[in-house]
C-alpha positions as CSV (number, residue, x, y, z in Angstrom):
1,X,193.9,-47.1,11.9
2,X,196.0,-44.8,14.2
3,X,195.9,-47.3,16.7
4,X,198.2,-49.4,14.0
5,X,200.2,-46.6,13.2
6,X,201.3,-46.4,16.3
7,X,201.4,-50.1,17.5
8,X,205.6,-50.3,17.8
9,X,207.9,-47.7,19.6
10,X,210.1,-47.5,16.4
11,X,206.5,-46.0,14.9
12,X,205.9,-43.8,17.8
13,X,209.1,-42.1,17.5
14,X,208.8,-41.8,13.8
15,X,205.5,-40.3,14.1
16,X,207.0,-38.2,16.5
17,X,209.6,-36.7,14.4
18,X,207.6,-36.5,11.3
19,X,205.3,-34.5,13.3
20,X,208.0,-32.2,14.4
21,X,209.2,-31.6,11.5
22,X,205.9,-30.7,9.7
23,X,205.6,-27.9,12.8
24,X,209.1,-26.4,12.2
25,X,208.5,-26.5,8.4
26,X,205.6,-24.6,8.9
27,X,206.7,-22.3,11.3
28,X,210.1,-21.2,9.2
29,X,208.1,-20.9,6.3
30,X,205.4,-18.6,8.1
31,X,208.2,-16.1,9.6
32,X,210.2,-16.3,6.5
33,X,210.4,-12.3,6.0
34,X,208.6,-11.1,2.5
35,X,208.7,-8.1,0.8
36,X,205.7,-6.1,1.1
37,X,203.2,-6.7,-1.8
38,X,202.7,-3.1,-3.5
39,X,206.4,-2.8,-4.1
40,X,207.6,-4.1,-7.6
41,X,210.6,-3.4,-8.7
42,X,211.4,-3.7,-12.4
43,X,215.3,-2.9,-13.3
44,X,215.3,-1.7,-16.7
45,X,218.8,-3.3,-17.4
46,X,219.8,-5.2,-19.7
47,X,220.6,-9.1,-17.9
48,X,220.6,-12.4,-20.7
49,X,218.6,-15.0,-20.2
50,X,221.5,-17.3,-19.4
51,X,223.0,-15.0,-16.6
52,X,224.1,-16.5,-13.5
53,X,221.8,-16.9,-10.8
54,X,223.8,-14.8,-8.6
55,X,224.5,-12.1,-11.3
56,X,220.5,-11.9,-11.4
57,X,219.7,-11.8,-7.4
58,X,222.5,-8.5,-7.5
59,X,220.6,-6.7,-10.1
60,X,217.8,-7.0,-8.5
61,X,218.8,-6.7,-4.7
62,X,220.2,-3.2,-6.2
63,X,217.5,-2.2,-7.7
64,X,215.3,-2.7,-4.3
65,X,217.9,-1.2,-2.1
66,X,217.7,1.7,-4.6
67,X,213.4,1.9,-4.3
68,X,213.3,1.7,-0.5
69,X,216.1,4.6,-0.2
70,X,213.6,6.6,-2.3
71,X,210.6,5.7,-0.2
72,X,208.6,3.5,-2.6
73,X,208.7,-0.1,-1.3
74,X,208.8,-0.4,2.6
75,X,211.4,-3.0,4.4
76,X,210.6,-6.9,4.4
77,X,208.2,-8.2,7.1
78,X,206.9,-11.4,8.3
79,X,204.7,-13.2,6.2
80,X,201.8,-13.0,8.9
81,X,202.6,-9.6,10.8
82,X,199.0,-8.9,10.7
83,X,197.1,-11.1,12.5
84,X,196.2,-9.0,15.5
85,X,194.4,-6.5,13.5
């Protein structure tokens, strides 16, 4: 079956690339930086449903900026900073 897959070099180099592209997928996605999970921040204002997407982001950017000033979330990190411990 992989044998077949492979049979041609136009297959090899797709393989090859698709490949590649699963790894760098991967690896952007796992250092993608996160906020950390025991900070939620809920804004209290007033923003309609049918807000702007960018209107919405602000709000709430603000409103995180605003609990990390005060100490109650800590800064974003890598989805897997942990894995020595």
């Amino acid at each position: 079956m992989i044998f077949r897959l492979l049979s041609t070099p136009r297959r090899r180099v797709a393989a090859l690339l698709t490949v590649t592209a699963a790894v760098v997928a991967f690896w952007s996605w796992m250092l993608w930086p996160v906020y950390d999970s025991s900070c939620v921040v809920y804004s209290g204002a007033y923003i309609p449903m049918n807000a702007p997407k960018a209107e919405v982001d602000a709000a709430a950017q603000r409103h995180y900026d605003k609990a990390l000033a005060d100490g109650a979330c800590g800064p974003k990190r890598a989805r897997f900073h942990n894995w020595t411990r």
